[in-house]
Short mmCIF file of C-alpha atoms (C1' of nucleotides) in Angstrom, two decimals:
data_model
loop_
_atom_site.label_atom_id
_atom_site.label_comp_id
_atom_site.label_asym_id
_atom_site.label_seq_id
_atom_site.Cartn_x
_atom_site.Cartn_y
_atom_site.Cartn_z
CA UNK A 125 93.43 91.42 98.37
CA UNK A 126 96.37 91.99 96.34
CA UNK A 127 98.45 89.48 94.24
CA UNK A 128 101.02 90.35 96.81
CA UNK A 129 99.20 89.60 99.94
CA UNK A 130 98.18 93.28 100.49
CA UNK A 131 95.08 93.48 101.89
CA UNK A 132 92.57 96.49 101.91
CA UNK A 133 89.41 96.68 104.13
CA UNK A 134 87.10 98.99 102.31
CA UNK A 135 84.21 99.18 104.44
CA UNK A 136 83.40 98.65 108.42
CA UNK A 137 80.06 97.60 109.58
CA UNK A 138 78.33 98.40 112.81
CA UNK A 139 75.32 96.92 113.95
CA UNK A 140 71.90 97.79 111.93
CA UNK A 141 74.06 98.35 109.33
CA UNK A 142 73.17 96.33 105.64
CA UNK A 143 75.55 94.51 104.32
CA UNK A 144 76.05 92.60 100.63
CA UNK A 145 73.81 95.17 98.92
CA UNK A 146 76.02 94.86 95.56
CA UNK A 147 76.65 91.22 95.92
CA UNK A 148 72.52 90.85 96.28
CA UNK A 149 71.24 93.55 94.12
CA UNK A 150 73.97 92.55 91.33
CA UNK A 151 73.82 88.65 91.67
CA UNK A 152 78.25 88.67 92.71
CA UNK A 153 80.48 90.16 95.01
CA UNK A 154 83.97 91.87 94.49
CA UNK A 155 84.69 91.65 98.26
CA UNK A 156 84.16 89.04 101.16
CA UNK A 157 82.54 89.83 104.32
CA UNK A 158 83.95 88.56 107.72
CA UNK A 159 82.88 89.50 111.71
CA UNK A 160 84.93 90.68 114.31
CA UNK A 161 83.13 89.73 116.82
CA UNK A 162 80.24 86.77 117.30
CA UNK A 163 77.06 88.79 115.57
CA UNK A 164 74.06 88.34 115.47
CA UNK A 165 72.10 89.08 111.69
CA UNK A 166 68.96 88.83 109.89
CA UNK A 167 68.77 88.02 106.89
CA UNK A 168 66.35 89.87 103.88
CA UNK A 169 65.77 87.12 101.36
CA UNK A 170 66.64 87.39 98.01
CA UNK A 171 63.83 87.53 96.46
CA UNK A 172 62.47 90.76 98.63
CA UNK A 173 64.86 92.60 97.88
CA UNK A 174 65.74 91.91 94.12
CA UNK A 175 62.81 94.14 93.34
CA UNK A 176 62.65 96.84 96.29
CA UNK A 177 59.91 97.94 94.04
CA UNK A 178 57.78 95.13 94.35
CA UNK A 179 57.93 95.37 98.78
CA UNK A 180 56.22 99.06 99.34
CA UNK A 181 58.33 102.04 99.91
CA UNK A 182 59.74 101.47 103.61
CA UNK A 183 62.17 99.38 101.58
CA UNK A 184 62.97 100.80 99.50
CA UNK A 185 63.81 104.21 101.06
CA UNK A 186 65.91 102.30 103.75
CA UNK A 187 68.15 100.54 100.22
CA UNK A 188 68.83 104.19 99.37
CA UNK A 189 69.63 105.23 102.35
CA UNK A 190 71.67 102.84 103.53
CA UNK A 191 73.73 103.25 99.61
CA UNK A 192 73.97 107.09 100.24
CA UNK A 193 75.82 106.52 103.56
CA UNK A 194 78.02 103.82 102.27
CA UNK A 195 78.93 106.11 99.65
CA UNK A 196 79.55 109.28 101.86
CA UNK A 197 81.98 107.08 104.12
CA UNK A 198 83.54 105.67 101.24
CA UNK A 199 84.21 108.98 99.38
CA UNK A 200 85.55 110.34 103.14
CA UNK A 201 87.65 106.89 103.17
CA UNK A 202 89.06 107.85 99.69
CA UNK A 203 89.70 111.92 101.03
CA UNK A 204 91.69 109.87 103.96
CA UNK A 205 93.77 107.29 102.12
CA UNK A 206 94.45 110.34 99.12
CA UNK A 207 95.41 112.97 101.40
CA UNK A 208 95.59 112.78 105.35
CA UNK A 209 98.63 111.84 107.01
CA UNK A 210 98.93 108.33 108.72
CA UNK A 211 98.11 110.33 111.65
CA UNK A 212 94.79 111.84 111.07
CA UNK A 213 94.04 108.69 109.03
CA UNK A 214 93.27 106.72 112.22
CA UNK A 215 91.94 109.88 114.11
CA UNK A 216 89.65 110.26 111.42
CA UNK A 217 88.84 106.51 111.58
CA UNK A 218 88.28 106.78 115.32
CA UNK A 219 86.16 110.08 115.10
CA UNK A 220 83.53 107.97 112.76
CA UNK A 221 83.58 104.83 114.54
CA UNK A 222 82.72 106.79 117.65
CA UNK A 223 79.93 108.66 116.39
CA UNK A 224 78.29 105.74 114.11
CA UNK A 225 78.34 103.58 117.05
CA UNK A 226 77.16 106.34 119.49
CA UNK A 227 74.37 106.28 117.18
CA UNK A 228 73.27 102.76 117.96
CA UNK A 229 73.95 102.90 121.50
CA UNK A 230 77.27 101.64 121.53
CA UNK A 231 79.62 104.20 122.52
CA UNK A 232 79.48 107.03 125.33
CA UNK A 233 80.70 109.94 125.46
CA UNK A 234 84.44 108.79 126.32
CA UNK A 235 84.92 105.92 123.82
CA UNK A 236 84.16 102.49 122.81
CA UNK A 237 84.68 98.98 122.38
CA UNK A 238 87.73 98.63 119.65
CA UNK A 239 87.65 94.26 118.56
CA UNK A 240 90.39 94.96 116.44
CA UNK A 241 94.34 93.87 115.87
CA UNK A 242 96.62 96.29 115.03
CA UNK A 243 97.30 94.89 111.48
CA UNK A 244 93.60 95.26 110.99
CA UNK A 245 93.99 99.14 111.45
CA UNK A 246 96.27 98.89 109.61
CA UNK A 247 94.07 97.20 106.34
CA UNK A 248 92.09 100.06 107.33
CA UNK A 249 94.42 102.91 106.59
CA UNK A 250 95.96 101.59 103.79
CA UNK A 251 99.37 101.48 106.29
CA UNK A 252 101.73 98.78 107.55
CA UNK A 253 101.00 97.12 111.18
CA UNK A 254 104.40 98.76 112.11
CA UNK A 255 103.68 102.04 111.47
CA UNK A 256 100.28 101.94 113.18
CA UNK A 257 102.01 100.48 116.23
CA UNK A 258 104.20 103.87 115.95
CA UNK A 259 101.17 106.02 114.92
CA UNK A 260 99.37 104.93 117.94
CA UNK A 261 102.14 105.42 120.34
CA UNK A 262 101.92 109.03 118.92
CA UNK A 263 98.89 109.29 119.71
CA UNK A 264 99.16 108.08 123.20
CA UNK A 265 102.07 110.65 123.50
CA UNK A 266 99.90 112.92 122.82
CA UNK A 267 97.49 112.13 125.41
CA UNK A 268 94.96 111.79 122.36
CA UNK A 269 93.91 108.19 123.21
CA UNK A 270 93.94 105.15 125.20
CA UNK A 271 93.01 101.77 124.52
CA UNK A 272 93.30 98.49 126.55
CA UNK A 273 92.14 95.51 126.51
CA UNK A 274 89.96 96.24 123.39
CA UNK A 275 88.46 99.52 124.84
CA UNK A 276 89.31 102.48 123.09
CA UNK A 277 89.23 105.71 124.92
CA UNK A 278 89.09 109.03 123.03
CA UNK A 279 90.66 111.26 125.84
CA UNK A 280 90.27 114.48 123.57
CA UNK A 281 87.67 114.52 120.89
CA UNK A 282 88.04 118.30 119.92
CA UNK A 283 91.66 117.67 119.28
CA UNK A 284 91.73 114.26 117.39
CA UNK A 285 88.83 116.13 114.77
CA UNK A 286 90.60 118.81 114.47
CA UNK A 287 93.66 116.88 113.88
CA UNK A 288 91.79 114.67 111.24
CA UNK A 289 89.44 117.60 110.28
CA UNK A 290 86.85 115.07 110.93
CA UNK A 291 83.36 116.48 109.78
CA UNK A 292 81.11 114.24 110.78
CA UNK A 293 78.01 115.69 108.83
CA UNK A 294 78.56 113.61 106.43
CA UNK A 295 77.40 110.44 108.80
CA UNK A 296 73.88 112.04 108.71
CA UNK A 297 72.12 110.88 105.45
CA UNK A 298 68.49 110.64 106.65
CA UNK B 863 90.16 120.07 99.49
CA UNK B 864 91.50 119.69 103.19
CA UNK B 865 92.86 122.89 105.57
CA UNK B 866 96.29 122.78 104.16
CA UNK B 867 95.21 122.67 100.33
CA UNK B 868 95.08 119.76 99.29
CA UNK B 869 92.25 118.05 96.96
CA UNK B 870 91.24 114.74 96.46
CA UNK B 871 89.01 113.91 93.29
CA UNK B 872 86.81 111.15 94.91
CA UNK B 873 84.78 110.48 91.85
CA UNK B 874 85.11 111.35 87.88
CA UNK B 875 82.15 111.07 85.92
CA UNK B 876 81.66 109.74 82.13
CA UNK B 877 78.38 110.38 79.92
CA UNK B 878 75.79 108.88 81.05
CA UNK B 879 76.75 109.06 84.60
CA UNK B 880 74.10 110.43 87.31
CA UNK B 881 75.84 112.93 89.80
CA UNK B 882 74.91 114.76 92.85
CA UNK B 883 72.89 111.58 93.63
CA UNK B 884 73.49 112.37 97.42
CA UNK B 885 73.04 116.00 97.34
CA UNK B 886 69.72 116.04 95.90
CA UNK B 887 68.55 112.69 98.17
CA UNK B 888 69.98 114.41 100.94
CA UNK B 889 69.39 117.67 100.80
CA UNK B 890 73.56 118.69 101.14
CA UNK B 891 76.32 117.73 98.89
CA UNK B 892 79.91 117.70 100.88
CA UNK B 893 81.53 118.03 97.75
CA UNK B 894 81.30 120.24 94.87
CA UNK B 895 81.47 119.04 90.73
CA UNK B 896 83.31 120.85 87.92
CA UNK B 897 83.65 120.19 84.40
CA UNK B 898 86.62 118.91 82.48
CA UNK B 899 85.00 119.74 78.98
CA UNK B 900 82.12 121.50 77.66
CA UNK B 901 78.74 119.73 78.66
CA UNK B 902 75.52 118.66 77.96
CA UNK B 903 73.73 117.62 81.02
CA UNK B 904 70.16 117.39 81.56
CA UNK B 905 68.40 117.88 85.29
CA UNK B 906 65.80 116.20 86.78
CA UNK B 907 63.68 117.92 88.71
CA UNK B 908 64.20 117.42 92.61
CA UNK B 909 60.34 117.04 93.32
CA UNK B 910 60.92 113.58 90.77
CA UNK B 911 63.99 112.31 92.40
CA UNK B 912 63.29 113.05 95.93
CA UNK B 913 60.74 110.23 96.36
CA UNK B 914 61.87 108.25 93.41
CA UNK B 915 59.21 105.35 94.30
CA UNK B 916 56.60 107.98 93.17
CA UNK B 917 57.69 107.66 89.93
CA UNK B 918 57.19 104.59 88.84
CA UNK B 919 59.86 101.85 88.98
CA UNK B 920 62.08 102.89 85.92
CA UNK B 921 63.52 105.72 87.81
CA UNK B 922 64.11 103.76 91.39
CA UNK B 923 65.78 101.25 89.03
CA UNK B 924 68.32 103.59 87.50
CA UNK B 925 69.11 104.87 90.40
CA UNK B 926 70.01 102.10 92.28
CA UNK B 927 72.03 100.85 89.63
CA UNK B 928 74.02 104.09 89.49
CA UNK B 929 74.87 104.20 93.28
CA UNK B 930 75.91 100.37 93.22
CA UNK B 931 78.16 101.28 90.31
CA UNK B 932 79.24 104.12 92.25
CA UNK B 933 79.86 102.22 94.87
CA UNK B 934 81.63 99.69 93.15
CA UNK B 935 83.78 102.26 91.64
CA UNK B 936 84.91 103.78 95.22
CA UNK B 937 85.52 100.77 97.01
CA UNK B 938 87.92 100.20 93.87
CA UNK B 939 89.43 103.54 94.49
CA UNK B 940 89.98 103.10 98.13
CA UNK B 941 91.99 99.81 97.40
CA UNK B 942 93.88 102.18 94.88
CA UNK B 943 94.99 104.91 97.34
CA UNK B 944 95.04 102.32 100.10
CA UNK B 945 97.29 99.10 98.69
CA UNK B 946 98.39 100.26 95.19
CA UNK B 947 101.86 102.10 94.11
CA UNK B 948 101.98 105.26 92.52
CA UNK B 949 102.08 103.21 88.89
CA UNK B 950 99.72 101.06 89.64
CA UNK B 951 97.58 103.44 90.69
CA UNK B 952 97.77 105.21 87.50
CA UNK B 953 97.61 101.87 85.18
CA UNK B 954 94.11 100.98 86.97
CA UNK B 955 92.96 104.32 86.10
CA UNK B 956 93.63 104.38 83.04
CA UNK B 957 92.22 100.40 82.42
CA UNK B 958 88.86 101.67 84.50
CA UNK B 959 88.23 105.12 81.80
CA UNK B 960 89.17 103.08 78.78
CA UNK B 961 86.12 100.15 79.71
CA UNK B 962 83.86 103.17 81.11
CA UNK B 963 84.29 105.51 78.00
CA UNK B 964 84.17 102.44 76.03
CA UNK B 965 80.65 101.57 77.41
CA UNK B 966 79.31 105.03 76.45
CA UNK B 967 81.12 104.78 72.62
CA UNK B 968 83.78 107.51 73.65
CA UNK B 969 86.97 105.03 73.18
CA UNK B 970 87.77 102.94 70.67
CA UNK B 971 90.31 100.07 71.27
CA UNK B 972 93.70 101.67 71.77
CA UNK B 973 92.64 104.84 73.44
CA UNK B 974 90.84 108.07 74.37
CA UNK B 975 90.46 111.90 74.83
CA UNK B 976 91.84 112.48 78.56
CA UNK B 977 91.28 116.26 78.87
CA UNK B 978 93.01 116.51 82.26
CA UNK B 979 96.05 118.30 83.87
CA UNK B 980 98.65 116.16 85.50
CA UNK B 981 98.10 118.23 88.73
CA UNK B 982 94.16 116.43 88.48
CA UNK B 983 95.51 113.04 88.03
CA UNK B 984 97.37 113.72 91.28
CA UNK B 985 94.25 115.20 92.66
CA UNK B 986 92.67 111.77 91.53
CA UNK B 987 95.34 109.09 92.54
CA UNK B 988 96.98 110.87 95.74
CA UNK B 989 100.28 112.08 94.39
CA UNK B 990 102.02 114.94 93.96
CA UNK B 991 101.98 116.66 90.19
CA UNK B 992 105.30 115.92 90.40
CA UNK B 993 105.80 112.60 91.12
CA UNK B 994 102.72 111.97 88.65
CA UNK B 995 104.75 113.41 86.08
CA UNK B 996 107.94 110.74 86.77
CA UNK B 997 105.35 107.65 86.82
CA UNK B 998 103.79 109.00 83.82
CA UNK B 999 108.03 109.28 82.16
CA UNK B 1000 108.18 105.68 83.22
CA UNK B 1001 104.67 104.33 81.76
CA UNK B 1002 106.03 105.95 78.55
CA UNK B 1003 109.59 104.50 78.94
CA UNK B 1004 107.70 100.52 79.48
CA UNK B 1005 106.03 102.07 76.04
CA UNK B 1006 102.52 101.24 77.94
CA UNK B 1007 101.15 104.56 77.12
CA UNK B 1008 101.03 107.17 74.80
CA UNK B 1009 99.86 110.65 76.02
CA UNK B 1010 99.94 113.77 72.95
CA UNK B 1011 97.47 116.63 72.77
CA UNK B 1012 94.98 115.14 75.08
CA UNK B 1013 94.60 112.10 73.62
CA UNK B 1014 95.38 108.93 75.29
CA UNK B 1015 96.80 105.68 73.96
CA UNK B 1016 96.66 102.79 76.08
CA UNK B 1017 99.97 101.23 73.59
CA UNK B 1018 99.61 97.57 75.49
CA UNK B 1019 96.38 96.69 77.69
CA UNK B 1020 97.33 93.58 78.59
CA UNK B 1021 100.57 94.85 80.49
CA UNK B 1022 98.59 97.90 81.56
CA UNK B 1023 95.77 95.33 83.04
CA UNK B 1024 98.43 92.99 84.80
CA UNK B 1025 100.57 95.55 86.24
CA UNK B 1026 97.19 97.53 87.97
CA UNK B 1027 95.49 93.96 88.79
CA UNK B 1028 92.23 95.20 86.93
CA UNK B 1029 89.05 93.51 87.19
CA UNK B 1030 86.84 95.35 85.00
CA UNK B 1031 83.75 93.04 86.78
CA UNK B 1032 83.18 95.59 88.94
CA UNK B 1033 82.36 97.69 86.35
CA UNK B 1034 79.21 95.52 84.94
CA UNK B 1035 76.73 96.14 87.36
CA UNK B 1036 73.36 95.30 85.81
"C1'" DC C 1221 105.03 137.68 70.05
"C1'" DG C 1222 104.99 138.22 75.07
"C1'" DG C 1223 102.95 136.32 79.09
"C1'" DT C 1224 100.95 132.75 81.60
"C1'" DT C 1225 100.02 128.10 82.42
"C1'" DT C 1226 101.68 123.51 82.34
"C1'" DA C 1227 105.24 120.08 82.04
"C1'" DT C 1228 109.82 118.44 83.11
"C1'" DT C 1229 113.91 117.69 85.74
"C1'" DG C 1230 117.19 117.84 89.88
"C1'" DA C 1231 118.39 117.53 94.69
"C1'" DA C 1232 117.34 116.99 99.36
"C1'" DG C 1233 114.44 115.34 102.95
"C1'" DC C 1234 110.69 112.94 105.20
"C1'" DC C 1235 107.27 109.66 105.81
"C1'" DT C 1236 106.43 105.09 105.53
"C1'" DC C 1237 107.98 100.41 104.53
"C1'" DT C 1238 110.79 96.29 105.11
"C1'" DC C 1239 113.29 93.21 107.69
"C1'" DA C 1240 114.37 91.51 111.97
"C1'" DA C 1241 114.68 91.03 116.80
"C1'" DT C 1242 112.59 91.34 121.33
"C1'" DA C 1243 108.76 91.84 124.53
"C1'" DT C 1244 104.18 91.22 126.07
"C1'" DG C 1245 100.04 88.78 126.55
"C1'" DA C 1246 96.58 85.01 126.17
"C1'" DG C 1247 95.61 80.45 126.20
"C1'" DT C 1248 96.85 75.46 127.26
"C1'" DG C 1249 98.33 71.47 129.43
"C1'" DG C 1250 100.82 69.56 133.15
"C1'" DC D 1453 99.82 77.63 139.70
"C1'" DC D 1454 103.41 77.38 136.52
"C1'" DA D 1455 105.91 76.43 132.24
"C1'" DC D 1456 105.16 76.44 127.44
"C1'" DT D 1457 103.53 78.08 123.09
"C1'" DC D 1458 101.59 80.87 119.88
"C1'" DA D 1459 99.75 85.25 118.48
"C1'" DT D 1460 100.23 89.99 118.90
"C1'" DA D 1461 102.60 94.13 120.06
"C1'" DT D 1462 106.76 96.89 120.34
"C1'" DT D 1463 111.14 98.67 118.96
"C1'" DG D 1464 115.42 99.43 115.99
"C1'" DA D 1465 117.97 100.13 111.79
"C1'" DG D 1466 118.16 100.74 107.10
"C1'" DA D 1467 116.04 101.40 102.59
"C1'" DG D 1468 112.80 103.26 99.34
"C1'" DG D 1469 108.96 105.78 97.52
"C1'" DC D 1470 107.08 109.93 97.39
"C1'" DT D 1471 107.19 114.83 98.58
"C1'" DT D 1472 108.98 119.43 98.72
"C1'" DC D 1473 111.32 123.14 96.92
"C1'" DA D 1474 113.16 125.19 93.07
"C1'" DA D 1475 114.65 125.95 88.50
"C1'" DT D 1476 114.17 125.29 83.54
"C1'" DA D 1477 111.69 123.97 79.36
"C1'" DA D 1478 107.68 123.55 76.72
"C1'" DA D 1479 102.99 124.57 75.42
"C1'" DC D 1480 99.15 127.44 75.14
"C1'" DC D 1481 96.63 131.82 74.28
"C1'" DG D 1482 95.16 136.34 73.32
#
DNA sequence: CGGTTTATTGAAGCCTCTCAATATGAGTGG
DNA sequence: CCACTCATATTGAGAGGCTTCAATAAACCG
């Protein structure tokens, strides 16, 4: 958060997910952490995980992984907020959502279950609550989406990715 | 670099600095590195990296350290591009290369070589050449910087720091 | 010194923001 | 079941930041 008030959202979590790696691994963090919905967590004590070293290799190799995806999204978060339109900012944003949570069972093939406001979007994108509001109704014009009563529905994956040249290769680390 | 041209720089590396971390983990980079300068840069063999718990602890150690920095260093950028303005954007860049150079003994306190094009600070901060050009007039003009012959001078830090809201703590990641 | 790259400046336009008002919806208590 | 209230969503009008296009100036380089 800004002096201002602004507020940016750098990261989104979906279940399995790790979260608080630099606040653990680094003893602080430069970012809070809140849910969306009720969760359910586990927690990996501090003392495991200080020294991944120390806990056999399954543990390690899931830290890295888990830092090489946060860093892919990130660096496709930074492509987004640098250089896409408002429009193929939240296509894009909708393309990854649907295939990170396809990959833990959470979405089908037509969409998936969206817990968010509009101003959160919007803390997302790096755009105003306004303009998403308009962005979305675009996109609904467009016969691109639907979403009610926290359901999103992408109606035409092909077109959103290709709108947001969405790649989503970079979602499989291993 | 998107369909229509465009290029975001999502990361710019300092000596010292690991790269290709995620190419050589992964087996596929989705982005390619060029040099600013001349460089000396030495490999590591993939067979040592690729199971860097083989290798005794030093190694897994670095490593981590340089993706949480890297990490820390994106989710920095993606407030940037997502919350900042065009001179803030530029003033937090500039704050974030003078600690970072400063670290590796390539600054001293009022400044540093930046061997870059205006059209790559767009590339960097999401602007045009052009308008990086005007915020660059108007740094000058609020005599915050000094730019001659590639060399840098950050003329007031303290402004420079205010106006970008830098936290260099992101930066010290153990 | 000529030629090419880079920087600078102007003018016009668009995307997005800001401010503000209205509408819709969810939850609550009567 | 309905009125009330609060949060959220929607829409309009105007302003501003940044972009685009284009032209000129400056710097670099063989």
């Amino acid at each position: 958060t800004l002096r201002n008030g602004q507020r940016q959202i750098t990261a989104i979590l979906v279940p399995g997910d790790m979260c608080d790696l630099e606040a653990v691994l680094c003893g602080w963090a430069d970012c809070g952490i809140m849910t969306l919905t009720p969760c359910i967590f586990g927690e990996i004590p501090l003392e495991q995980i200080a020294d991944p070293l120390q806990q056999g290799p399954e543990l390690a190799r899931a830290l890295l992984s888990q830092l090489l995806r946060d860093q892919a999204i990130a660096s496709e978060r930074v492509l987004s907020l640098g250089q896409r339109t408002a429009l193929q900012r939240l296509a894009h944003l909708f393309c990854e959502l649907q295939e990170r949570l396809q990959a833990v069972g959470l979405a089908d093939e037509d969409g998936y279950d969206l817990p968010l406001l509009q101003a959160e979007l919007a803390d997302l994108t790096g755009m105003t609550n306004v303009h998403v509001n308009r962005t979305l109704k675009e996109m609904r014009s467009q016969n691109l989406i639907r979403w009610q009563k926290g359901r999103l529905s992408l109606l035409d994956r092909p077109a959103l990715a290709r709108l947001a040249e969405f790649e989503p290769a970079y979602l499989r680390v291993p």
